[in-house]
Every structure is written in C-alpha cells, then in structure tokens.
Amino acid sequence: MKTARTKTPRRPPPKKPSNTSQKDPVGVYCRVRPLIPPDQECCIEVINETTVQLHPPDGCKVNRNGEYKETQYSFKQVFGTLVTQKELFDVVAKPLVEDLIRGKNGLLFTYGVTGSGKTHTMTGSPGEGGLLPRCLDMIFNSIGGFQAKRYVFKMDDKNGMDVQNEVDALLERQKREVQPQVISRTPLSRQKIEPEFADMINIQDHCKVEEVDEDSVYSVFVSYIEIYNNYIYDLLEEVSMDPIKPKPPQSKILREDQNHNMYIAGCTEVEVKSTEEAFDVFWKGQKRRRIANTTLNRESSRSHSVFMIKLAQAPLDADGDNVLQEREQITVSQLSLVDLAGSERTNRTKAEGNRLREAGNINQSLMTLRTCIEVLRENQLYGTNKMVPYRDSKLTHLFKNYFDGEGKVRMIVCVNPKADDHEESLQVMRFAEMTQEVEVARPIDKPICGLTPGRRYRNHAFKEELTRRLEERGGQINGESEEQSVVDVLIQSFPPLPTCELLDVNDDQTLPHIIEVLEKRRRIRQMISDEFNKNVFSFRSMLQDYDGAFTAKENFIHGKMSEKDKIIMSYKAEVERLEKKIKTLEYKIDVLEKTTTIYEDDKRSLQHELENQNQKLHRQLSDKRRLEARIQGMVTENAMKWEKECERRVAAKQLEMQNKLWVKDEKLKQLKAIVTETKGEKPERPTREKDREREPRVPTRSISPSPVPNIPPVHGRHRRSRSAGAERWVDHKPPSTVETETVMQPHVPNGIKVSVASEKALAKCDKYMLTHQQLASDGELETKLIKGDVYRTRGGGQSVHFTDIETLRQESPPGCSSRKRRSSPSNQPPQGETTESEWTDVETRCSVAVEMRAGSNLGPGYQHHALPKRKKP
C-alpha cells in the first residue's frame, strides 16, 4: 500500500567523510579581453603567466605623495588577449569534464564587470565555440559507444535517479512518441540543426577522456535556469500560450534532497544523446533569457544563467547484457556552468526603472557571494565557526554544496582593459585574489561495483561466436530441430508398409497383407486419436476449471483493485492537499526568512547602537570617576590646607595669648616691685645698649610636639656646639609659595628644604628661615624671609628665636610694560630695637614682654617675644 508522502523535519547535515587534510583551493583564472577599438587607453598589463598589473589612467586620483599607485594581482594562470578558446578549455574546463565522467561534481563560473566577455567565454562565437559546446563535445566523444537507450534512466521528483528495464523503457519511448513533441521529448535527429549555432558546435578537436569505464552505460541530462531578481525561472519549461490572458513564468523553489544536496524542484531535465541535441536545447533556452541594451553593453545579461549537465551511469550485470537493476549502484555527477551577470554602476549605465532594479539585485547577489567567500576564508584562516550566509541569495544557496566539499570549483575572471572600467576592475581583482585563499575539500571517489571487468566485450564475443556456429549448421534453431525429431519418432511408431508390387494376377496374399497392415495402422491411428480426444477433453475440462477459478479470482481481484483504487484516490487527494500545504508552508517559510532577515538586520543595527551607547556610558563613567578623583583630591588638598591654616592660627593665637599673659605677669611684677620699693631708692633703668649686651631681644617662635604655654626656654643662650662644622639651615617654604625668579636669590648653605616645619628637621639644624608671601598695598607680590636661631626648650622641644627679616619686593618702573623684579633688603630697624626715649612710666616699661631667666639672681631678664608697638603719630 502506498503511504502518504510527508515532509521530513530538518536535521543538521551529516559530516562529510572526506579527508580534511586533502583540500584544494578554488582555482581562479584571469582572461583579458582585447581592446575595441585598439587605440583606446589601456589600464591592465599582463606581466607574466600568473600576474597582471593595473595602473590608473590619466586624470585618475594619485597618492598623497603625488605618485601613481600601481597594483599587481596573482592568479593560477593569466590568459592574454591572444589566447584561443581551445587553450582556455584545455586548462580550465577539461579537468572538470574528466571528473564528471569519473563521477565527481564540478562548478565553473565566469565573473567580471559588464561587457568584459563572460558570455563570449562561456558560449563562444560562430566558428569558435566556447567552453559550453566544447564540454558537451568532449562528453559525447567519450561516452558515445556506451550510451543507454532513451528512458532507461528516469529522473524522479526528488533529485534522484531510477533504472527501468528494457520493456518499460520501450513502452516509455512509444508513449512519448505519441504525445505532442516539446523540448523535452524531441530528439534533434528528426530536426535540422539551426544555422545560428551550427558553426559553434562544429568542433574539429574531438577531445575525449581516455579512461572510460566500458562496463557501464551512460545517459546525459541537461537543464537550463536563470536567476532573475533573486527568483529562479526554468528556461526550458513549456508554457501554454494564451493570447487573451498570457501567464507569466512561475518561479521555482529550492529544496534539499535526502543527501542534503540543493536542487530546483520541478525543473525540466532533458535527456540528450548528442552534442547537437544538447546545444539545441541550450540555444532555445538562451533565446528566453533576459537581456537588455544598456549604455555600457548592447546585450547586457540581466540575470545569472546556470546550465547544468547531469551524467547518470550504472554498471552492466554479470552477463554484460543488461543494466544492473540496483538503485544504489547508480552514480549521478553534475557539471554546472554559470554565466554571472556583470556588476555595474548605475551612474555609468544611467539605469532607470526596471533596469535600475535589475542592477540592484545583480549587485546584491554578487555582494552576497563575496560575503560568503569572505566568511569561508575567515573560518579557514582563523579557525572560527561563523555561519556562512548562503540563504541570503538564491545563487549562493544553490551552490553551497560545492563549497562544502561536493566538487571542484573554478572561476574565470574576465576583465576589460579599457580605462573607463579601472575602478570596477580593481574591485573584481581584489575579490578574485581573495577567493583563491578559500579551500574546498576533495570529493569522494565513487564505489566499485565488484563485478568482473570486461564483461561487455566478452558478451559481444560470445554472441558473435554463437551466430557463426549456427550459420555453419544451416541456420536451424533449436526449437525447429526438436519439433522435427518429435514428428520422426511419431512416424516411426507406425508398422512399416510392405511392398506393393503385384507380379501375378492370381496373387492373393499381397493385397490382404497390405489391407491387414493398413487396418493395423488405422487402429493405431484411431487409438491415438481417441487418446488425443480424451486428453483434449480432460485438458478442456481442466481449462474450464482453471477459467472458472481465474474468473473468480479476477472478480475478487477487481473488487480488491476497486477498493485499492479508492484508497489510492484518497491518498492522491491527501497528497495533493499536502503538496498544496507544503507550497503554502514554503511560501510562509520564505516570508518568515525574509522577515527574519529584516529582524536580524534591525537586531544588528540595534546591537551596534547599543554598543555605541555602552561605550558612550563607559566614557562618561570614566570621565565622572576622573572628575570625582580630581574633586576628591582638591577636597583633600583644601582640607589639609585649611587644617594646616587652622593649626597655624591656633598656634599663633596660643603664642599671642601666652605673650599677653607674660606681659600681664611682668606688669604685675613691675607693679609689685615699684610698690615695694622705698621712696628714696629709685631703680636704675637699664639702657637699651645694656639690654642688648645682656640678652638679644628678638621675637621668639617655638615649635614643639606638645607645646606648653607657660614653659619658657631652658636657657636663652644655650646653643648646640658648632665645632662639628658649618651652620645648617632649615629652609621652610610652604607649598603655596610662588617662585620669584629674581636676580638676587637667597643662598642657603647646608639647608634642609621642608614644606611643613617639623621637630626632626629642627633638631638637625642651627638656623631657621621661613618664606612668607603676601600682596603689598600697591598690589605687587611681597616676599619676606624671616630668619632665626634654633634653641632647645625645657619641655624637650625646639625653640626658634627670630633675629632678622628680609623683604623682597617686585616693582614695575614707570613707562615700562614688562615687570622687572628686584630684591632689596629691608631698611626696617631690628625688631628688638625701640625708640631712644627712656622708660618713664610703668606702661611704657611693661609694653614689652619679658621672660625670667632660669637660675638668675640679678632680677628679671628681658627677652622680646613680639614686635614693639608703634607710637601713634
């Protein structure tokens, strides 16, 4: 019972058992077209057999350095303008035909700019056939004596091949002869060769493959399709012409067979038996191909054409007489000859309307082919596993099996050396040179059938020897001799007749003896006749019984057949319904694939936009972090600055309060001494000269790790020993100090430069110098160098007694635009020096803070801790 046909679910294709180490690169050849007219400017030069050089024409853009940029491209072989079609065929296409007859696939396509000679290379011209007629001629020259009869090989609808026996093939031939003759049923032997292509197929070379399997039979099937606006059309399909409402050609669908090979569903495949018949089929399809007149080419191809040659071969049986009826032993190889439409720029062709849409689809399909080649190259060079976008175009989807290891791939790059095509030729050369880096796995050799070789010729020799011997015996056949021997045996079973000679009238024995013999023969004959009639009757009754049984069985079979016919009709209806559903689903799948493509494009654009936004956010975050770090550094710096400023102000305030306290204490002591003094005794006031001799009265600044406000220095004159060497200075410069760049710079010998005063630095030095800067009343920068001596304090710290102040001021002389800085020592009097007036009252005498000297019995010693007050004018 025939089951309903259902669509199997998609599954990943199995890995090819080919050896990954045995790979061949895509063979790329270059052919340069002659210049027409020859006086045009040429931009392509053939360097050697494998290299061409392109140089820009006059007026073309040059490099930045003003020199012309000349580029060279290398190919497997370069064919110049004088090469013939035969030389090109022997190098490029002949190995593909040899592989076709050995059961391997091949793909050959021409690529180039419009008007570069692709169609001429593939088809040829009158008197000089191209690659296609030469391939057909070589195939039929090789298998001419081993071709099977028509319809022995029969194509199915699933890209498969069946073998019919001689009876079925004969019935098929008779059936096709009765039907109306169309392209797929009319042999060329009944027609005349068209004069249009008679010269193209008149090839005198008679090239053939030397090693052909003589124990196999072959059949050639051809088909011709075009890919127009990314739709597939069958150029050999016969469509009934309706003059009122003509039907447009229907596009075909790509499908995948059980071996995961791509094929065109419903494509017409014609069985041909000669080169003339095959090229006639091609020429009729060529007339239906879409061409148009453009600015650059009078007959520009507006579609990609694909001429496919299938060679089916099957071995003979063990007797070498008939084809082996096993489908597994059939080998089907295919050679695809592709004439790609030329890439073109619309600004040069001035295309509009349909021509513009055709050019866009042509360029899009060629761009998809370039993308597939680039992804394949990247996967092979860098070990990546990117998906090759075969489905983006019908052209790449149809031939994806070739790039996956189903056969050899060859490409002929056709270029026009005229200067106008220089820009397009550059793009073509780059793509062609990159294609050479793609490697294709070698196809697997066909399995051996296992029968004895040479059986075809042994069978022919046996038939010839049998015919010869029969002719020697008179030409009788075995059936006639057996029939004659049976008749002789039957005649010999009768009694022999006596002699019938009567010599005497009175002889009464001869006639009775003859009568007796004849009577005996009559009885034997009657007995044989009765036996024969009896056998006939019994045989007749037996035939009637058989006839009745056969009639009953026939009626039963007819009943069963009617039931089966009903089931078959229901199955056919179900199959038709499923086929319609399959077509609907395939249409939906195409729509979904297009929608998926649109969504994927949107997804890629959104992902790209998202990546840009993420990068922008990362940059903003990094800028924010840097800004935060900068602000944090400024905050920390300001905090440290203000902390130091607060510490300085607190220390100054503590010192001021301590000085005030000491002043009050001294006033109290002076008042107490004045009160306790006798009236007659007037204390002698020490003069300033004596005070200077006794003790230098200078301001004091104490620096201690833990300052005690009321602890005076241990001894005002206790200095560390200077026997160790020269004096050492502490050069205290705050971080905010501005370089004065004056001529008279202060020279600090053996100095320790610090930004913050510390006890450790003071402990190592004898002198102290503080640099202080402020703005003067006139807006100029004023720098003060406050110098002092370092002493030890009673609390274990260090005390600084300031002894001198140097002031550096910068002034601009009148009438001068540039500021010249100068340094001048200050003319201020020493801080410890006061006016010459005598101390006449307690207020004046107590205006200077004093400090008691430890262990002194001579009264209070005077030591200045602040600058004297200025008298009011």
mmCIF file with all atom_site columns, N, CA, C and O in Angstrom, residues 49-85:
data_model
loop_
_atom_site.group_PDB
_atom_site.id
_atom_site.type_symbol
_atom_site.label_atom_id
_atom_site.label_alt_id
_atom_site.label_comp_id
_atom_site.label_asym_id
_atom_site.label_entity_id
_atom_site.label_seq_id
_atom_site.pdbx_PDB_ins_code
_atom_site.Cartn_x
_atom_site.Cartn_y
_atom_site.Cartn_z
_atom_site.occupancy
_atom_site.B_iso_or_equiv
_atom_site.pdbx_formal_charge
_atom_site.auth_seq_id
_atom_site.auth_comp_id
_atom_site.auth_asym_id
_atom_site.auth_atom_id
_atom_site.pdbx_PDB_model_num
ATOM 1   N N  . GLU A 1 49 ? 52.746 34.793 -16.786 1.00 0.00 ? 49 GLU A N  1
ATOM 2   C CA . GLU A 1 49 ? 51.647 33.834 -16.892 1.00 0.00 ? 49 GLU A CA 1
ATOM 3   C C  . GLU A 1 49 ? 50.734 33.837 -15.677 1.00 0.00 ? 49 GLU A C  1
ATOM 4   O O  . GLU A 1 49 ? 49.618 33.303 -15.751 1.00 0.00 ? 49 GLU A O  1
ATOM 5   N N  . THR A 1 50 ? 51.168 34.405 -14.562 1.00 0.00 ? 50 THR A N  1
ATOM 6   C CA . THR A 1 50 ? 50.351 34.377 -13.348 1.00 0.00 ? 50 THR A CA 1
ATOM 7   C C  . THR A 1 50 ? 50.069 35.752 -12.762 1.00 0.00 ? 50 THR A C  1
ATOM 8   O O  . THR A 1 50 ? 49.399 35.838 -11.739 1.00 0.00 ? 50 THR A O  1
ATOM 9   N N  . THR A 1 51 ? 50.571 36.818 -13.351 1.00 0.00 ? 51 THR A N  1
ATOM 10  C CA . THR A 1 51 ? 50.474 38.146 -12.734 1.00 0.00 ? 51 THR A CA 1
ATOM 11  C C  . THR A 1 51 ? 50.002 39.163 -13.761 1.00 0.00 ? 51 THR A C  1
ATOM 12  O O  . THR A 1 51 ? 50.446 39.154 -14.910 1.00 0.00 ? 51 THR A O  1
ATOM 13  N N  . VAL A 1 52 ? 49.099 40.038 -13.303 1.00 0.00 ? 52 VAL A N  1
ATOM 14  C CA . VAL A 1 52 ? 48.670 41.201 -14.081 1.00 0.00 ? 52 VAL A CA 1
ATOM 15  C C  . VAL A 1 52 ? 48.895 42.446 -13.235 1.00 0.00 ? 52 VAL A C  1
ATOM 16  O O  . VAL A 1 52 ? 48.904 42.381 -12.007 1.00 0.00 ? 52 VAL A O  1
ATOM 17  N N  . GLN A 1 53 ? 49.064 43.557 -13.893 1.00 0.00 ? 53 GLN A N  1
ATOM 18  C CA . GLN A 1 53 ? 49.312 44.829 -13.211 1.00 0.00 ? 53 GLN A CA 1
ATOM 19  C C  . GLN A 1 53 ? 48.302 45.861 -13.685 1.00 0.00 ? 53 GLN A C  1
ATOM 20  O O  . GLN A 1 53 ? 48.056 46.011 -14.880 1.00 0.00 ? 53 GLN A O  1
ATOM 21  N N  . LEU A 1 54 ? 47.706 46.562 -12.725 1.00 0.00 ? 54 LEU A N  1
ATOM 22  C CA . LEU A 1 54 ? 46.755 47.629 -13.014 1.00 0.00 ? 54 LEU A CA 1
ATOM 23  C C  . LEU A 1 54 ? 47.394 48.965 -12.682 1.00 0.00 ? 54 LEU A C  1
ATOM 24  O O  . LEU A 1 54 ? 47.965 49.134 -11.599 1.00 0.00 ? 54 LEU A O  1
ATOM 25  N N  . HIS A 1 55 ? 47.327 49.888 -13.594 1.00 0.00 ? 55 HIS A N  1
ATOM 26  C CA . HIS A 1 55 ? 47.825 51.234 -13.334 1.00 0.00 ? 55 HIS A CA 1
ATOM 27  C C  . HIS A 1 55 ? 46.717 52.220 -13.666 1.00 0.00 ? 55 HIS A C  1
ATOM 28  O O  . HIS A 1 55 ? 45.953 52.031 -14.620 1.00 0.00 ? 55 HIS A O  1
ATOM 29  N N  . PRO A 1 56 ? 46.573 53.267 -12.858 1.00 0.00 ? 56 PRO A N  1
ATOM 30  C CA . PRO A 1 56 ? 45.457 54.204 -13.055 1.00 0.00 ? 56 PRO A CA 1
ATOM 31  C C  . PRO A 1 56 ? 45.605 54.965 -14.360 1.00 0.00 ? 56 PRO A C  1
ATOM 32  O O  . PRO A 1 56 ? 46.711 55.281 -14.783 1.00 0.00 ? 56 PRO A O  1
ATOM 33  N N  . PRO A 1 57 ? 44.503 55.265 -15.009 1.00 0.00 ? 57 PRO A N  1
ATOM 34  C CA . PRO A 1 57 ? 44.585 56.022 -16.275 1.00 0.00 ? 57 PRO A CA 1
ATOM 35  C C  . PRO A 1 57 ? 44.900 57.493 -16.021 1.00 0.00 ? 57 PRO A C  1
ATOM 36  O O  . PRO A 1 57 ? 44.987 57.954 -14.872 1.00 0.00 ? 57 PRO A O  1
ATOM 37  N N  . ASP A 1 58 ? 45.079 58.208 -17.086 1.00 0.00 ? 58 ASP A N  1
ATOM 38  C CA . ASP A 1 58 ? 45.375 59.650 -16.983 1.00 0.00 ? 58 ASP A CA 1
ATOM 39  C C  . ASP A 1 58 ? 44.185 60.378 -16.369 1.00 0.00 ? 58 ASP A C  1
ATOM 40  O O  . ASP A 1 58 ? 43.027 60.111 -16.697 1.00 0.00 ? 58 ASP A O  1
ATOM 41  N N  . GLY A 1 59 ? 44.499 61.280 -15.439 1.00 0.00 ? 59 GLY A N  1
ATOM 42  C CA . GLY A 1 59 ? 43.436 62.037 -14.777 1.00 0.00 ? 59 GLY A CA 1
ATOM 43  C C  . GLY A 1 59 ? 42.877 61.358 -13.558 1.00 0.00 ? 59 GLY A C  1
ATOM 44  O O  . GLY A 1 59 ? 42.015 61.916 -12.881 1.00 0.00 ? 59 GLY A O  1
ATOM 45  N N  . CYS A 1 60 ? 43.356 60.170 -13.247 1.00 0.00 ? 60 CYS A N  1
ATOM 46  C CA . CYS A 1 60 ? 42.865 59.461 -12.067 1.00 0.00 ? 60 CYS A CA 1
ATOM 47  C C  . CYS A 1 60 ? 43.540 60.027 -10.827 1.00 0.00 ? 60 CYS A C  1
ATOM 48  O O  . CYS A 1 60 ? 44.613 60.631 -10.879 1.00 0.00 ? 60 CYS A O  1
ATOM 49  N N  . LYS A 1 61 ? 42.923 59.817 -9.668  1.00 0.00 ? 61 LYS A N  1
ATOM 50  C CA . LYS A 1 61 ? 43.481 60.318 -8.416  1.00 0.00 ? 61 LYS A CA 1
ATOM 51  C C  . LYS A 1 61 ? 44.809 59.637 -8.123  1.00 0.00 ? 61 LYS A C  1
ATOM 52  O O  . LYS A 1 61 ? 44.992 58.456 -8.397  1.00 0.00 ? 61 LYS A O  1
ATOM 53  N N  . VAL A 1 62 ? 45.721 60.391 -7.528  1.00 0.00 ? 62 VAL A N  1
ATOM 54  C CA . VAL A 1 62 ? 47.035 59.862 -7.195  1.00 0.00 ? 62 VAL A CA 1
ATOM 55  C C  . VAL A 1 62 ? 47.173 59.804 -5.694  1.00 0.00 ? 62 VAL A C  1
ATOM 56  O O  . VAL A 1 62 ? 46.305 60.231 -4.941  1.00 0.00 ? 62 VAL A O  1
ATOM 57  N N  . ASN A 1 63 ? 48.291 59.254 -5.224  1.00 0.00 ? 63 ASN A N  1
ATOM 58  C CA . ASN A 1 63 ? 48.548 59.171 -3.792  1.00 0.00 ? 63 ASN A CA 1
ATOM 59  C C  . ASN A 1 63 ? 48.875 60.540 -3.221  1.00 0.00 ? 63 ASN A C  1
ATOM 60  O O  . ASN A 1 63 ? 48.999 61.532 -3.925  1.00 0.00 ? 63 ASN A O  1
ATOM 61  N N  . ARG A 1 64 ? 49.062 60.560 -1.910  1.00 0.00 ? 64 ARG A N  1
ATOM 62  C CA . ARG A 1 64 ? 49.373 61.827 -1.245  1.00 0.00 ? 64 ARG A CA 1
ATOM 63  C C  . ARG A 1 64 ? 50.730 62.389 -1.667  1.00 0.00 ? 64 ARG A C  1
ATOM 64  O O  . ARG A 1 64 ? 50.926 63.598 -1.702  1.00 0.00 ? 64 ARG A O  1
ATOM 65  N N  . ASN A 1 65 ? 51.636 61.474 -1.986  1.00 0.00 ? 65 ASN A N  1
ATOM 66  C CA . ASN A 1 65 ? 52.953 61.947 -2.384  1.00 0.00 ? 65 ASN A CA 1
ATOM 67  C C  . ASN A 1 65 ? 53.019 62.332 -3.865  1.00 0.00 ? 65 ASN A C  1
ATOM 68  O O  . ASN A 1 65 ? 54.079 62.669 -4.370  1.00 0.00 ? 65 ASN A O  1
ATOM 69  N N  . GLY A 1 66 ? 51.887 62.250 -4.567  1.00 0.00 ? 66 GLY A N  1
ATOM 70  C CA . GLY A 1 66 ? 51.843 62.683 -5.954  1.00 0.00 ? 66 GLY A CA 1
ATOM 71  C C  . GLY A 1 66 ? 52.227 61.617 -6.950  1.00 0.00 ? 66 GLY A C  1
ATOM 72  O O  . GLY A 1 66 ? 52.295 61.892 -8.135  1.00 0.00 ? 66 GLY A O  1
ATOM 73  N N  . GLU A 1 67 ? 52.456 60.369 -6.518  1.00 0.00 ? 67 GLU A N  1
ATOM 74  C CA . GLU A 1 67 ? 52.862 59.302 -7.429  1.00 0.00 ? 67 GLU A CA 1
ATOM 75  C C  . GLU A 1 67 ? 51.656 58.424 -7.741  1.00 0.00 ? 67 GLU A C  1
ATOM 76  O O  . GLU A 1 67 ? 50.745 58.275 -6.933  1.00 0.00 ? 67 GLU A O  1
ATOM 77  N N  . TYR A 1 68 ? 51.683 57.816 -8.934  1.00 0.00 ? 68 TYR A N  1
ATOM 78  C CA . TYR A 1 68 ? 50.622 56.896 -9.322  1.00 0.00 ? 68 TYR A CA 1
ATOM 79  C C  . TYR A 1 68 ? 50.771 55.589 -8.540  1.00 0.00 ? 68 TYR A C  1
ATOM 80  O O  . TYR A 1 68 ? 51.872 55.110 -8.282  1.00 0.00 ? 68 TYR A O  1
ATOM 81  N N  . LYS A 1 69 ? 49.616 55.026 -8.187  1.00 0.00 ? 69 LYS A N  1
ATOM 82  C CA . LYS A 1 69 ? 49.626 53.778 -7.440  1.00 0.00 ? 69 LYS A CA 1
ATOM 83  C C  . LYS A 1 69 ? 49.345 52.624 -8.393  1.00 0.00 ? 69 LYS A C  1
ATOM 84  O O  . LYS A 1 69 ? 48.247 52.489 -8.923  1.00 0.00 ? 69 LYS A O  1
ATOM 85  N N  . GLU A 1 70 ? 50.331 51.788 -8.623  1.00 0.00 ? 70 GLU A N  1
ATOM 86  C CA . GLU A 1 70 ? 50.186 50.621 -9.488  1.00 0.00 ? 70 GLU A CA 1
ATOM 87  C C  . GLU A 1 70 ? 50.093 49.366 -8.619  1.00 0.00 ? 70 GLU A C  1
ATOM 88  O O  . GLU A 1 70 ? 50.874 49.185 -7.694  1.00 0.00 ? 70 GLU A O  1
ATOM 89  N N  . THR A 1 71 ? 49.123 48.504 -8.920  1.00 0.00 ? 71 THR A N  1
ATOM 90  C CA . THR A 1 71 ? 48.887 47.298 -8.119  1.00 0.00 ? 71 THR A CA 1
ATOM 91  C C  . THR A 1 71 ? 49.029 46.074 -9.000  1.00 0.00 ? 71 THR A C  1
ATOM 92  O O  . THR A 1 71 ? 48.713 46.102 -10.200 1.00 0.00 ? 71 THR A O  1
ATOM 93  N N  . GLN A 1 72 ? 49.504 44.990 -8.397  1.00 0.00 ? 72 GLN A N  1
ATOM 94  C CA . GLN A 1 72 ? 49.669 43.709 -9.096  1.00 0.00 ? 72 GLN A CA 1
ATOM 95  C C  . GLN A 1 72 ? 48.826 42.644 -8.411  1.00 0.00 ? 72 GLN A C  1
ATOM 96  O O  . GLN A 1 72 ? 48.700 42.639 -7.181  1.00 0.00 ? 72 GLN A O  1
ATOM 97  N N  . TYR A 1 73 ? 48.255 41.739 -9.201  1.00 0.00 ? 73 TYR A N  1
ATOM 98  C CA . TYR A 1 73 ? 47.411 40.666 -8.691  1.00 0.00 ? 73 TYR A CA 1
ATOM 99  C C  . TYR A 1 73 ? 47.880 39.357 -9.329  1.00 0.00 ? 73 TYR A C  1
ATOM 100 O O  . TYR A 1 73 ? 48.181 39.300 -10.530 1.00 0.00 ? 73 TYR A O  1
ATOM 101 N N  . SER A 1 74 ? 47.905 38.309 -8.508  1.00 0.00 ? 74 SER A N  1
ATOM 102 C CA . SER A 1 74 ? 48.390 36.994 -8.957  1.00 0.00 ? 74 SER A CA 1
ATOM 103 C C  . SER A 1 74 ? 47.228 36.012 -8.991  1.00 0.00 ? 74 SER A C  1
ATOM 104 O O  . SER A 1 74 ? 46.377 36.003 -8.094  1.00 0.00 ? 74 SER A O  1
ATOM 105 N N  . PHE A 1 75 ? 47.215 35.160 -10.020 1.00 0.00 ? 75 PHE A N  1
ATOM 106 C CA . PHE A 1 75 ? 46.192 34.140 -10.192 1.00 0.00 ? 75 PHE A CA 1
ATOM 107 C C  . PHE A 1 75 ? 46.865 32.821 -10.546 1.00 0.00 ? 75 PHE A C  1
ATOM 108 O O  . PHE A 1 75 ? 48.096 32.756 -10.714 1.00 0.00 ? 75 PHE A O  1
ATOM 109 N N  . LYS A 1 76 ? 46.034 31.783 -10.658 1.00 0.00 ? 76 LYS A N  1
ATOM 110 C CA . LYS A 1 76 ? 46.594 30.476 -11.018 1.00 0.00 ? 76 LYS A CA 1
ATOM 111 C C  . LYS A 1 76 ? 47.178 30.513 -12.424 1.00 0.00 ? 76 LYS A C  1
ATOM 112 O O  . LYS A 1 76 ? 48.221 29.914 -12.686 1.00 0.00 ? 76 LYS A O  1
ATOM 113 N N  . GLN A 1 77 ? 46.509 31.214 -13.328 1.00 0.00 ? 77 GLN A N  1
ATOM 114 C CA . GLN A 1 77 ? 47.046 31.426 -14.669 1.00 0.00 ? 77 GLN A CA 1
ATOM 115 C C  . GLN A 1 77 ? 46.328 32.620 -15.285 1.00 0.00 ? 77 GLN A C  1
ATOM 116 O O  . GLN A 1 77 ? 45.140 32.831 -15.056 1.00 0.00 ? 77 GLN A O  1
ATOM 117 N N  . VAL A 1 78 ? 47.070 33.385 -16.066 1.00 0.00 ? 78 VAL A N  1
ATOM 118 C CA . VAL A 1 78 ? 46.532 34.570 -16.719 1.00 0.00 ? 78 VAL A CA 1
ATOM 119 C C  . VAL A 1 78 ? 46.560 34.329 -18.227 1.00 0.00 ? 78 VAL A C  1
ATOM 120 O O  . VAL A 1 78 ? 47.592 33.914 -18.780 1.00 0.00 ? 78 VAL A O  1
ATOM 121 N N  . PHE A 1 79 ? 45.433 34.580 -18.893 1.00 0.00 ? 79 PHE A N  1
ATOM 122 C CA . PHE A 1 79 ? 45.314 34.416 -20.335 1.00 0.00 ? 79 PHE A CA 1
ATOM 123 C C  . PHE A 1 79 ? 45.226 35.813 -20.963 1.00 0.00 ? 79 PHE A C  1
ATOM 124 O O  . PHE A 1 79 ? 44.365 36.615 -20.609 1.00 0.00 ? 79 PHE A O  1
ATOM 125 N N  . GLY A 1 80 ? 46.128 36.072 -21.897 1.00 0.00 ? 80 GLY A N  1
ATOM 126 C CA . GLY A 1 80 ? 46.177 37.371 -22.537 1.00 0.00 ? 80 GLY A CA 1
ATOM 127 C C  . GLY A 1 80 ? 45.124 37.530 -23.602 1.00 0.00 ? 80 GLY A C  1
ATOM 128 O O  . GLY A 1 80 ? 44.204 36.710 -23.771 1.00 0.00 ? 80 GLY A O  1
ATOM 129 N N  . THR A 1 81 ? 45.255 38.594 -24.369 1.00 0.00 ? 81 THR A N  1
ATOM 130 C CA . THR A 1 81 ? 44.245 38.913 -25.380 1.00 0.00 ? 81 THR A CA 1
ATOM 131 C C  . THR A 1 81 ? 44.313 37.986 -26.588 1.00 0.00 ? 81 THR A C  1
ATOM 132 O O  . THR A 1 81 ? 43.341 37.891 -27.341 1.00 0.00 ? 81 THR A O  1
ATOM 133 N N  . LEU A 1 82 ? 45.418 37.291 -26.797 1.00 0.00 ? 82 LEU A N  1
ATOM 134 C CA . LEU A 1 82 ? 45.579 36.429 -27.971 1.00 0.00 ? 82 LEU A CA 1
ATOM 135 C C  . LEU A 1 82 ? 45.267 34.975 -27.701 1.00 0.00 ? 82 LEU A C  1
ATOM 136 O O  . LEU A 1 82 ? 45.478 34.122 -28.562 1.00 0.00 ? 82 LEU A O  1
ATOM 137 N N  . VAL A 1 83 ? 44.770 34.618 -26.533 1.00 0.00 ? 83 VAL A N  1
ATOM 138 C CA . VAL A 1 83 ? 44.503 33.232 -26.198 1.00 0.00 ? 83 VAL A CA 1
ATOM 139 C C  . VAL A 1 83 ? 43.270 32.748 -26.964 1.00 0.00 ? 83 VAL A C  1
ATOM 140 O O  . VAL A 1 83 ? 42.327 33.502 -27.241 1.00 0.00 ? 83 VAL A O  1
ATOM 141 N N  . THR A 1 84 ? 43.269 31.474 -27.354 1.00 0.00 ? 84 THR A N  1
ATOM 142 C CA . THR A 1 84 ? 42.141 30.879 -28.072 1.00 0.00 ? 84 THR A CA 1
ATOM 143 C C  . THR A 1 84 ? 41.209 30.171 -27.096 1.00 0.00 ? 84 THR A C  1
ATOM 144 O O  . THR A 1 84 ? 41.568 29.889 -25.948 1.00 0.00 ? 84 THR A O  1
ATOM 145 N N  . GLN A 1 85 ? 39.998 29.863 -27.600 1.00 0.00 ? 85 GLN A N  1
ATOM 146 C CA . GLN A 1 85 ? 39.030 29.160 -26.759 1.00 0.00 ? 85 GLN A CA 1
ATOM 147 C C  . GLN A 1 85 ? 39.512 27.756 -26.419 1.00 0.00 ? 85 GLN A C  1
ATOM 148 O O  . GLN A 1 85 ? 39.257 27.248 -25.312 1.00 0.00 ? 85 GLN A O  1
#
